[in-house]
Short mmCIF file of C-alpha atoms and ligand atoms in Angstrom, two decimals:
data_model
loop_
_atom_site.label_atom_id
_atom_site.label_comp_id
_atom_site.label_asym_id
_atom_site.label_seq_id
_atom_site.Cartn_x
_atom_site.Cartn_y
_atom_site.Cartn_z
CA MET A 1 182.34 -88.22 36.35
CA SER A 2 181.24 -84.82 37.49
CA GLU A 3 184.57 -83.06 36.59
CA VAL A 4 183.88 -83.83 33.09
CA LEU A 5 180.36 -83.02 33.28
CA HIS A 6 180.98 -79.64 34.41
CA GLN A 7 181.59 -78.63 30.86
CA GLU A 8 178.48 -80.22 29.67
CA LYS A 9 175.28 -78.53 29.21
CA SER A 10 172.23 -80.66 29.50
CA MET A 11 170.06 -80.93 26.28
CA ILE A 12 166.76 -82.23 27.58
CA ALA A 13 163.27 -80.85 27.28
CA ILE A 14 162.37 -80.79 30.79
CA GLU A 15 158.69 -80.17 30.60
CA GLN A 16 158.22 -82.94 27.98
CA ILE A 17 160.04 -85.31 30.28
CA ARG A 18 157.89 -84.12 33.51
CA SER A 19 154.57 -84.53 31.54
CA GLN A 20 155.57 -88.33 31.39
CA PHE A 21 155.29 -88.73 35.10
CA PRO A 22 151.48 -88.67 36.30
CA ILE A 23 152.57 -88.36 40.01
CA LEU A 24 154.59 -85.24 39.55
CA SER A 25 151.44 -83.19 39.01
CA ARG A 26 149.89 -84.38 42.36
CA LYS A 27 149.71 -82.01 45.42
CA VAL A 28 151.19 -82.98 48.79
CA ASN A 29 149.91 -80.82 51.62
CA ASN A 30 148.16 -78.54 49.18
CA GLN A 31 151.62 -77.69 47.50
CA SER A 32 153.12 -79.11 44.22
CA LEU A 33 154.96 -81.93 44.71
CA VAL A 34 158.90 -81.53 44.92
CA TYR A 35 160.47 -84.99 44.78
CA PHE A 36 163.88 -85.26 45.97
CA ASP A 37 163.72 -88.70 47.29
CA ASN A 38 165.05 -90.38 44.19
CA GLY A 39 167.98 -92.32 46.00
CA ALA A 40 165.47 -94.12 47.76
CA THR A 41 163.09 -94.77 44.71
CA THR A 42 162.55 -93.06 41.43
CA GLN A 43 159.03 -92.18 40.03
CA LYS A 44 157.77 -94.00 36.98
CA PRO A 45 157.17 -92.63 33.37
CA LYS A 46 153.97 -93.47 31.58
CA SER A 47 155.77 -95.94 29.33
CA VAL A 48 156.84 -98.15 32.29
CA LEU A 49 153.37 -97.86 33.65
CA ASP A 50 151.85 -98.71 30.15
CA ALA A 51 154.19 -101.69 30.24
CA ILE A 52 152.88 -102.90 33.45
CA GLN A 53 149.33 -102.89 32.03
CA LYS A 54 150.50 -104.13 28.74
CA TYR A 55 151.98 -107.16 30.22
CA TYR A 56 148.91 -108.23 32.44
CA SER A 57 146.32 -107.22 29.61
CA GLU A 58 147.98 -108.94 26.70
CA ILE A 59 150.51 -111.76 27.35
CA ASN A 60 150.48 -112.60 31.09
CA ALA A 61 151.64 -116.28 31.34
CA ASN A 62 154.25 -118.30 32.92
CA ILE A 63 157.63 -118.43 31.06
CA HIS A 64 159.90 -120.88 29.95
CA ARG A 65 157.83 -124.05 30.27
CA GLY A 66 154.89 -123.48 27.99
CA VAL A 67 154.32 -124.45 24.38
CA HIS A 68 151.47 -122.22 24.32
CA THR A 69 151.42 -118.69 22.42
CA LEU A 70 151.03 -116.50 25.43
CA SER A 71 153.86 -118.48 27.33
CA GLN A 72 156.15 -118.05 24.28
CA GLU A 73 155.39 -114.33 23.96
CA ALA A 74 155.85 -113.85 27.75
CA THR A 75 159.30 -115.73 27.57
CA ASP A 76 160.21 -113.84 24.34
CA ALA A 77 159.64 -110.31 26.25
CA TYR A 78 161.41 -111.49 29.31
CA GLU A 79 164.45 -112.67 27.56
CA HIS A 80 164.54 -109.39 25.16
CA SER A 81 164.65 -107.59 28.35
CA ARG A 82 167.57 -109.39 29.60
CA LYS A 83 169.30 -108.68 26.32
CA THR A 84 168.28 -105.04 26.75
CA ILE A 85 169.88 -104.72 30.15
CA ALA A 86 173.06 -106.67 29.06
CA ASP A 87 173.46 -104.07 26.20
CA PHE A 88 172.72 -101.28 28.66
CA ILE A 89 175.72 -102.15 30.79
CA ASN A 90 177.80 -103.62 27.92
CA ALA A 91 177.94 -107.11 29.52
CA GLU A 92 179.91 -109.55 27.24
CA HIS A 93 176.80 -112.09 27.53
CA ALA A 94 173.11 -111.84 28.16
CA HIS A 95 173.50 -114.97 30.29
CA GLU A 96 175.68 -113.04 32.71
CA ILE A 97 172.56 -110.94 33.52
CA ILE A 98 170.59 -112.67 36.51
CA PHE A 99 167.21 -111.33 37.44
CA THR A 100 166.93 -110.77 41.29
CA ARG A 101 164.68 -109.07 43.66
CA GLY A 102 167.14 -106.09 43.79
CA THR A 103 170.47 -104.92 44.81
CA THR A 104 170.07 -106.45 48.13
CA GLU A 105 169.41 -110.04 46.85
CA SER A 106 172.16 -109.72 44.19
CA ILE A 107 174.79 -108.96 46.94
CA ASN A 108 173.36 -111.73 49.19
CA LEU A 109 173.68 -114.19 46.09
CA VAL A 110 177.19 -113.25 45.66
CA ALA A 111 178.25 -113.53 49.17
CA SER A 112 176.53 -116.83 49.87
CA CYS A 113 177.80 -118.45 46.71
CA PHE A 114 181.23 -116.73 46.49
CA GLY A 115 181.54 -117.67 50.29
CA LYS A 116 180.68 -121.38 49.66
CA LYS A 117 183.06 -121.73 46.81
CA PHE A 118 186.13 -119.59 47.56
CA VAL A 119 186.34 -118.57 51.06
CA ASN A 120 188.03 -120.34 53.87
CA ALA A 121 188.92 -119.58 57.40
CA GLY A 122 191.67 -116.81 57.67
CA ASP A 123 190.58 -115.44 54.31
CA GLU A 124 189.49 -111.62 54.28
CA ILE A 125 186.84 -109.71 52.59
CA LEU A 126 187.30 -105.85 52.00
CA VAL A 127 184.31 -103.39 52.04
CA THR A 128 184.55 -99.62 52.38
CA GLU A 129 183.49 -97.49 55.21
CA MET A 130 180.80 -95.77 52.84
CA GLU A 131 178.87 -98.79 52.06
CA HIS A 132 175.06 -99.30 52.49
CA HIS A 133 173.93 -101.86 55.24
CA SER A 134 173.17 -104.07 52.06
CA ASN A 135 177.05 -104.12 51.25
CA ILE A 136 178.18 -105.05 54.66
CA VAL A 137 175.78 -107.29 56.51
CA PRO A 138 175.79 -110.01 53.86
CA TRP A 139 179.73 -110.05 54.06
CA GLN A 140 179.58 -109.88 57.81
CA LEU A 141 177.50 -112.95 58.03
CA MET A 142 179.30 -114.89 55.24
CA CYS A 143 182.57 -113.98 57.20
CA GLU A 144 181.26 -115.63 60.29
CA GLU A 145 179.99 -118.53 58.72
CA ARG A 146 183.48 -119.11 56.93
CA GLY A 147 185.62 -118.10 59.74
CA ALA A 148 186.88 -114.99 57.55
CA LYS A 149 187.61 -111.72 58.46
CA LEU A 150 185.85 -108.47 57.20
CA LYS A 151 188.20 -105.30 56.51
CA VAL A 152 187.24 -101.70 55.87
CA ILE A 153 188.83 -99.18 53.63
CA PRO A 154 188.24 -95.94 55.61
CA VAL A 155 186.94 -92.63 54.24
CA ASP A 156 188.34 -89.18 54.82
CA ASP A 157 186.51 -86.04 55.94
CA ASN A 158 185.62 -85.03 52.54
CA GLY A 159 184.02 -88.44 52.07
CA GLU A 160 186.56 -89.97 49.74
CA LEU A 161 188.11 -93.43 49.90
CA ILE A 162 191.71 -93.25 51.47
CA LEU A 163 193.25 -95.31 48.56
CA SER A 164 196.67 -95.00 50.10
CA GLU A 165 195.31 -97.58 52.75
CA LEU A 166 194.00 -99.99 50.04
CA LYS A 167 197.61 -101.28 49.36
CA ASN A 168 198.02 -102.29 53.07
CA LEU A 169 194.63 -103.63 53.20
CA LEU A 170 194.98 -105.85 49.99
CA THR A 171 196.99 -109.05 51.35
CA SER A 172 197.35 -112.56 49.75
CA LYS A 173 194.24 -113.42 51.82
CA THR A 174 191.85 -110.84 50.53
CA LYS A 175 189.38 -112.92 48.29
CA LEU A 176 186.93 -110.09 47.48
CA LEU A 177 186.38 -106.37 47.38
CA ALA A 178 183.05 -105.10 47.70
CA LEU A 179 182.32 -101.32 47.13
CA THR A 180 179.80 -98.85 46.07
CA HIS A 181 180.17 -97.05 42.70
CA VAL A 182 178.18 -93.85 44.04
CA SER A 183 177.64 -93.24 47.78
CA ASN A 184 173.95 -93.15 48.66
CA THR A 185 174.79 -90.46 51.39
CA LEU A 186 177.80 -88.64 50.28
CA GLY A 187 177.17 -88.76 46.64
CA THR A 188 180.84 -89.74 46.22
CA VAL A 189 181.82 -91.42 42.85
CA ASN A 190 184.49 -93.94 43.39
CA ASP A 191 187.11 -94.77 40.81
CA VAL A 192 185.91 -98.32 40.47
CA LYS A 193 188.18 -98.98 37.27
CA GLU A 194 191.22 -98.02 39.21
CA ILE A 195 190.17 -100.01 42.27
CA SER A 196 189.21 -102.96 40.32
CA SER A 197 192.62 -103.10 38.59
CA LEU A 198 194.46 -102.73 41.91
CA ALA A 199 192.45 -105.57 43.56
CA HIS A 200 192.66 -107.74 40.36
CA LYS A 201 196.38 -107.40 40.37
CA ASN A 202 196.29 -108.88 43.82
CA GLY A 203 194.09 -111.92 42.88
CA THR A 204 191.12 -110.32 44.46
CA ALA A 205 187.52 -110.55 42.99
CA VAL A 206 185.49 -107.12 42.80
CA LEU A 207 181.78 -106.56 43.43
CA VAL A 208 180.31 -103.24 42.59
CA ASP A 209 177.03 -101.95 44.49
CA GLY A 210 175.63 -99.89 41.50
CA ALA A 211 172.37 -98.91 43.10
CA GLN A 212 172.88 -95.20 43.02
CA ALA A 213 175.05 -95.17 39.60
CA ILE A 214 172.93 -97.06 37.31
CA ALA A 215 170.42 -94.24 36.68
CA HIS A 216 172.97 -91.27 36.84
CA THR A 217 175.71 -92.55 34.47
CA GLU A 218 176.70 -94.64 31.75
CA VAL A 219 178.07 -97.99 33.07
CA ASP A 220 180.07 -100.32 31.33
CA VAL A 221 180.84 -103.42 33.08
CA GLN A 222 183.54 -104.48 30.62
CA ASP A 223 185.50 -101.06 30.91
CA LEU A 224 185.11 -101.11 34.80
CA ASP A 225 186.17 -104.72 34.86
CA CYS A 226 184.23 -105.55 37.86
CA ASP A 227 183.43 -109.02 38.38
CA PHE A 228 180.00 -108.33 39.75
CA TYR A 229 177.72 -105.32 39.45
CA CYS A 230 174.31 -105.19 41.23
CA PHE A 231 171.48 -102.82 40.86
CA SER A 232 167.66 -102.28 41.49
CA GLY A 233 164.89 -101.43 39.20
CA HIS A 234 162.94 -99.20 41.19
CA LYS A 235 165.83 -96.79 41.48
CA MET A 236 165.94 -96.43 37.66
CA TYR A 237 162.46 -95.83 36.81
CA GLY A 238 161.34 -99.49 36.84
CA PRO A 239 159.41 -101.37 39.22
CA THR A 240 159.93 -102.52 42.80
CA GLY A 241 160.67 -106.08 43.29
CA ILE A 242 163.22 -106.65 40.39
CA GLY A 243 166.81 -106.08 40.17
CA ILE A 244 170.16 -107.32 38.39
CA LEU A 245 173.13 -109.29 39.28
CA TYR A 246 175.80 -108.89 36.59
CA GLY A 247 178.48 -111.57 36.97
CA LYS A 248 181.23 -112.57 34.78
CA GLU A 249 180.61 -116.04 33.40
CA LYS A 250 183.66 -117.60 34.78
CA PHE A 251 182.36 -116.94 38.35
CA LEU A 252 178.80 -117.63 37.70
CA ASN A 253 179.65 -120.79 36.22
CA GLU A 254 181.67 -122.12 39.17
CA PHE A 255 179.15 -120.86 41.78
CA PRO A 256 177.02 -123.42 43.43
CA PRO A 257 173.24 -122.77 43.17
CA TYR A 258 171.90 -119.89 45.45
CA GLN A 259 168.34 -121.30 45.71
CA SER A 260 166.88 -124.35 44.33
CA GLY A 261 163.62 -125.74 43.08
CA GLY A 262 161.97 -125.58 39.56
CA GLY A 263 163.47 -123.94 36.46
CA MET A 264 167.19 -124.30 37.65
CA ILE A 265 167.67 -128.17 37.20
CA LYS A 266 169.00 -130.36 34.44
CA GLU A 267 167.78 -133.53 35.71
CA VAL A 268 166.21 -134.41 39.27
CA SER A 269 166.44 -137.74 40.84
CA PHE A 270 166.05 -139.08 44.61
CA GLU A 271 169.63 -139.69 44.41
CA GLN A 272 171.19 -136.56 42.91
CA THR A 273 170.10 -133.36 40.87
CA THR A 274 172.23 -131.69 38.37
CA PHE A 275 171.66 -127.89 37.44
CA THR A 276 171.12 -126.05 34.20
CA THR A 277 173.28 -123.44 32.56
CA LEU A 278 173.26 -119.80 33.10
CA PRO A 279 171.29 -117.53 33.54
CA TYR A 280 168.56 -119.86 34.69
CA LYS A 281 170.90 -121.78 37.34
CA PHE A 282 170.16 -118.70 39.40
CA GLU A 283 166.59 -118.19 38.70
CA ALA A 284 164.69 -120.82 40.80
CA GLY A 285 160.87 -120.74 40.75
CA THR A 286 158.52 -118.63 38.81
CA PRO A 287 160.42 -115.00 38.51
CA ASN A 288 159.07 -111.59 38.63
CA ILE A 289 157.86 -111.83 34.91
CA GLU A 290 156.39 -108.47 34.78
CA GLY A 291 159.27 -106.98 36.59
CA GLY A 292 161.74 -108.38 34.44
CA ILE A 293 159.90 -107.18 31.30
CA VAL A 294 158.92 -103.80 32.52
CA LEU A 295 162.75 -103.14 33.55
CA GLY A 296 163.60 -103.26 30.03
CA ALA A 297 160.89 -100.77 29.26
CA ALA A 298 162.53 -98.55 31.80
CA VAL A 299 166.05 -99.11 30.33
CA GLU A 300 164.67 -98.18 26.92
CA TRP A 301 163.11 -95.04 28.45
CA MET A 302 166.45 -93.83 29.83
CA LYS A 303 168.21 -94.81 26.67
CA ASN A 304 165.68 -92.54 24.79
CA ILE A 305 166.98 -89.54 26.75
CA GLY A 306 170.38 -90.59 26.86
CA MET A 307 172.58 -91.18 29.89
CA LYS A 308 174.97 -88.31 29.08
CA ASN A 309 171.92 -85.97 29.03
CA ILE A 310 170.69 -87.29 32.30
CA SER A 311 174.17 -87.03 33.83
CA ALA A 312 174.62 -83.57 32.61
CA HIS A 313 171.28 -82.24 33.83
CA GLU A 314 171.52 -84.12 37.27
CA ASN A 315 175.05 -82.64 37.53
CA GLU A 316 173.80 -79.17 37.06
CA LEU A 317 171.11 -79.51 39.64
CA LEU A 318 173.64 -80.88 42.22
CA GLN A 319 176.12 -78.15 41.79
CA TYR A 320 173.46 -75.61 41.91
CA ALA A 321 171.82 -77.15 45.13
CA ILE A 322 175.33 -77.27 46.72
CA GLN A 323 176.30 -73.76 45.61
CA GLN A 324 172.95 -72.42 47.20
CA LEU A 325 173.01 -74.41 50.44
CA LYS A 326 176.33 -73.17 51.01
CA THR A 327 174.75 -69.60 51.24
CA ILE A 328 172.81 -70.56 54.21
CA ASP A 329 174.63 -69.79 57.37
CA GLY A 330 175.19 -72.71 59.55
CA ILE A 331 174.90 -75.43 56.88
CA ARG A 332 177.27 -78.41 56.77
CA ILE A 333 177.54 -80.53 53.83
CA ILE A 334 178.49 -84.00 54.40
CA GLY A 335 180.20 -85.23 51.53
CA GLU A 336 182.34 -83.07 49.40
CA ALA A 337 184.39 -85.48 47.09
CA LYS A 338 186.11 -84.20 44.04
CA HIS A 339 184.02 -86.71 42.10
CA HIS A 340 180.26 -86.28 43.25
CA ALA A 341 176.83 -87.34 41.67
CA SER A 342 173.08 -87.81 42.32
CA ALA A 343 172.82 -86.70 46.02
CA VAL A 344 173.65 -84.11 48.45
CA SER A 345 173.74 -84.30 52.37
CA PHE A 346 173.57 -81.82 54.92
CA LEU A 347 172.86 -80.64 58.43
CA ILE A 348 171.61 -77.14 59.64
CA GLY A 349 173.58 -76.43 62.93
CA ASN A 350 172.53 -78.84 65.50
CA ILE A 351 168.97 -79.39 64.14
CA HIS A 352 167.73 -82.78 64.13
CA PRO A 353 167.37 -83.87 60.20
CA TYR A 354 163.97 -85.56 60.97
CA ASP A 355 162.71 -82.04 62.20
CA VAL A 356 163.97 -80.49 58.80
CA GLY A 357 162.21 -83.35 56.96
CA VAL A 358 158.83 -82.81 58.61
CA ILE A 359 158.75 -79.01 57.83
CA LEU A 360 159.89 -79.71 54.29
CA ASP A 361 157.19 -82.18 53.91
CA LYS A 362 154.55 -79.73 54.86
CA LEU A 363 156.02 -77.57 52.06
CA GLY A 364 155.44 -80.54 49.48
CA ILE A 365 159.12 -81.36 49.34
CA ALA A 366 160.14 -84.94 49.74
CA VAL A 367 163.66 -85.54 51.14
CA ARG A 368 165.00 -88.43 53.16
CA THR A 369 166.35 -87.96 56.56
CA GLY A 370 168.14 -90.35 58.85
CA HIS A 371 171.06 -92.58 58.70
CA HIS A 372 170.11 -93.92 55.09
CA CYS A 373 171.50 -97.31 56.06
CA ASN A 374 175.00 -95.90 56.50
CA GLN A 375 175.42 -96.23 60.36
CA PRO A 376 179.26 -96.80 60.27
CA LEU A 377 179.62 -93.83 58.05
CA MET A 378 177.46 -91.62 60.38
CA LYS A 379 179.90 -92.85 63.15
CA HIS A 380 182.79 -91.68 61.34
CA PHE A 381 181.19 -88.08 60.80
CA ASN A 382 179.85 -88.49 64.43
CA ILE A 383 176.49 -87.27 63.39
CA PRO A 384 172.87 -89.03 63.84
CA GLY A 385 171.92 -88.81 60.43
CA THR A 386 171.39 -86.15 57.41
CA VAL A 387 168.98 -84.54 55.28
CA ARG A 388 169.52 -85.92 51.79
CA ALA A 389 168.29 -84.35 48.54
CA SER A 390 168.69 -86.76 45.60
CA PHE A 391 168.02 -86.08 42.00
CA ALA A 392 166.50 -87.45 38.98
CA VAL A 393 166.26 -86.29 35.43
CA TYR A 394 162.83 -84.91 35.97
CA ASN A 395 163.87 -82.53 38.70
CA THR A 396 164.22 -78.53 38.01
CA MET A 397 166.25 -75.78 39.07
CA GLU A 398 163.08 -74.17 40.35
CA GLU A 399 162.53 -77.02 42.58
CA VAL A 400 166.06 -76.66 43.90
CA ASP A 401 164.87 -72.95 44.66
CA LYS A 402 161.97 -74.34 46.56
CA LEU A 403 164.39 -76.70 48.53
CA ILE A 404 166.59 -73.82 49.42
CA ALA A 405 163.63 -71.78 50.53
CA GLY A 406 162.40 -74.57 52.54
CA VAL A 407 165.64 -75.05 54.10
CA LYS A 408 165.74 -71.42 55.07
CA GLN A 409 162.30 -71.65 56.60
CA ALA A 410 163.08 -74.76 58.54
CA LYS A 411 166.30 -73.06 59.96
CA LYS A 412 164.32 -70.20 61.08
CA MET A 413 161.46 -72.05 62.74
CA LEU A 414 163.88 -74.55 64.37
CA SER A 415 166.65 -72.53 65.59
N1 PLP B 501 173.11 -100.03 48.12
C1 PLP B 501 172.80 -98.83 48.02
C2 PLP B 501 174.05 -97.90 47.61
C3 PLP B 501 171.71 -98.29 48.07
O1 PLP B 501 171.42 -96.88 47.96
C4 PLP B 501 170.56 -99.16 48.43
C5 PLP B 501 169.17 -98.62 48.59
O2 PLP B 501 168.92 -97.53 48.94
C6 PLP B 501 170.88 -100.40 48.42
C7 PLP B 501 172.21 -100.98 48.33
C8 PLP B 501 169.81 -101.30 48.52
O3 PLP B 501 168.87 -101.48 47.47
P1 PLP B 501 167.36 -102.36 47.56
O4 PLP B 501 166.76 -102.12 48.71
O5 PLP B 501 166.59 -101.71 46.20
O6 PLP B 501 168.02 -103.92 47.53
#
C-alpha cells in the first residue's frame, strides 16, 4: 500500500476538511488540540453529528416490525446504510453485511459460530504475533472449548510477518487463519490477498481484522478474497457502539445463530424454533438503529474525500513523522515494515512511554501510550509499551512538527 502511495501527492483541501470537525478547534491545556490518537477512535465530522441529530429528531422508530411511516423510514435508512457499506467494501451482497457493536463483537461472533460448526478436538486455529487482544482471546477461548490448538505466525524485528513460517504452520488441521490487515501498533500492512490465497489452497478459512485499515485504504473484500472482514464505526469517523462483520454468504448461511431473540426467527413454538435469513439471523433484538444509519453517513463522508486521497495524505504525514523522529537522538521506532500505514510507534531511550504521553498532553497533543492491547507483541520486542501517533485525514504537517517539538521537549525533561 504505502510503496505505491509514495508516488502520490495528496489532493485534499485540509482546512476545508478540518473546519468540518468542531472538536478540532477546542483547546486542551490552553493549547490548540493536536489529535494523534486516531487509532483508538477518530473525531466526527459535522455531517455525522448532523445525521445523529436528524435521526432522533425526524425518524426515530423501531425498525423492521412497524407498518407506520416512521418505522418504514427508519427501516429504509438502516437498510440503505447496509447497502452503502456493502458497496464501500465491494461485498457481493448487502446481506453479507452484519451490523455488530464493533470489531470485537464481529470477531467473537465468528469465533463462536465457526467454532461450533467447523472446529473439533485436535483442529488448529492460526493467528499472528501482531494481533490485537480482540483477535487473540476469542480464538483462545474457542480453542479451549473445542479442544483445538492456537498457533502463531511470528513477526520479525522490523514488524513483518515471517511468511516462510506460514507454510509449516498451515496443516491439514488448520481450520481458520485470523490476521490483522494493518497492525494497530506497528502500522504494518499485511499482504492479506497473498496470505488468503495460501490459506485457501490449504482449505483454511480467513478472517481479517480491518479495524486499522478501513479508514485508511480502499478495501475490496472480493479482491482480498477473505471469508470475513471486521471493523468498527468509531475508527472511521462514525459513532461508537456500531461495527460490521462482513462474511461470505456460504459461511454465514451455515453458521448457527450467535444470539437469539426477536428479529432473528422465522417461526417460534415451544417445541422448536426456526431462524430467518441473512442478515437478520445475526441481528437479534433491537439493533443500534442510529449507529447503523449514521455509519452510512460516515462512509459517504469518506467516499466524498476519496479513499485514495485519504491514504495519500496520511502517508505523507506518516513518512514525514518517521523521518523527523529519526533525527532525534535515542529514538527507537517500533515497526519498520516495508508496507506501513496509519501509525508510528516509538520509544525515547529508556523513558517510559506513559511519561512522554503526559508531557505531550500538557502541550495539547493526544497520543496513545502503553501496550495497545498487543501484550504478546510487546513481549516480542521486550518493551513495556510504546508511544503511538496515529493519523487521520484532518491531521497536518504542522501538527507533526508540534509532535516532534513535543517529543524533543519530553526527552529534555525526562532524560
Ligand atoms: N483490532 C484492532 C487492530 C484494533 O486496533 C482494535 C481497537 O483498537 C480492535 C481490534 C478492537 O476494536 P473495538 O474496540 O472497536 O471493538
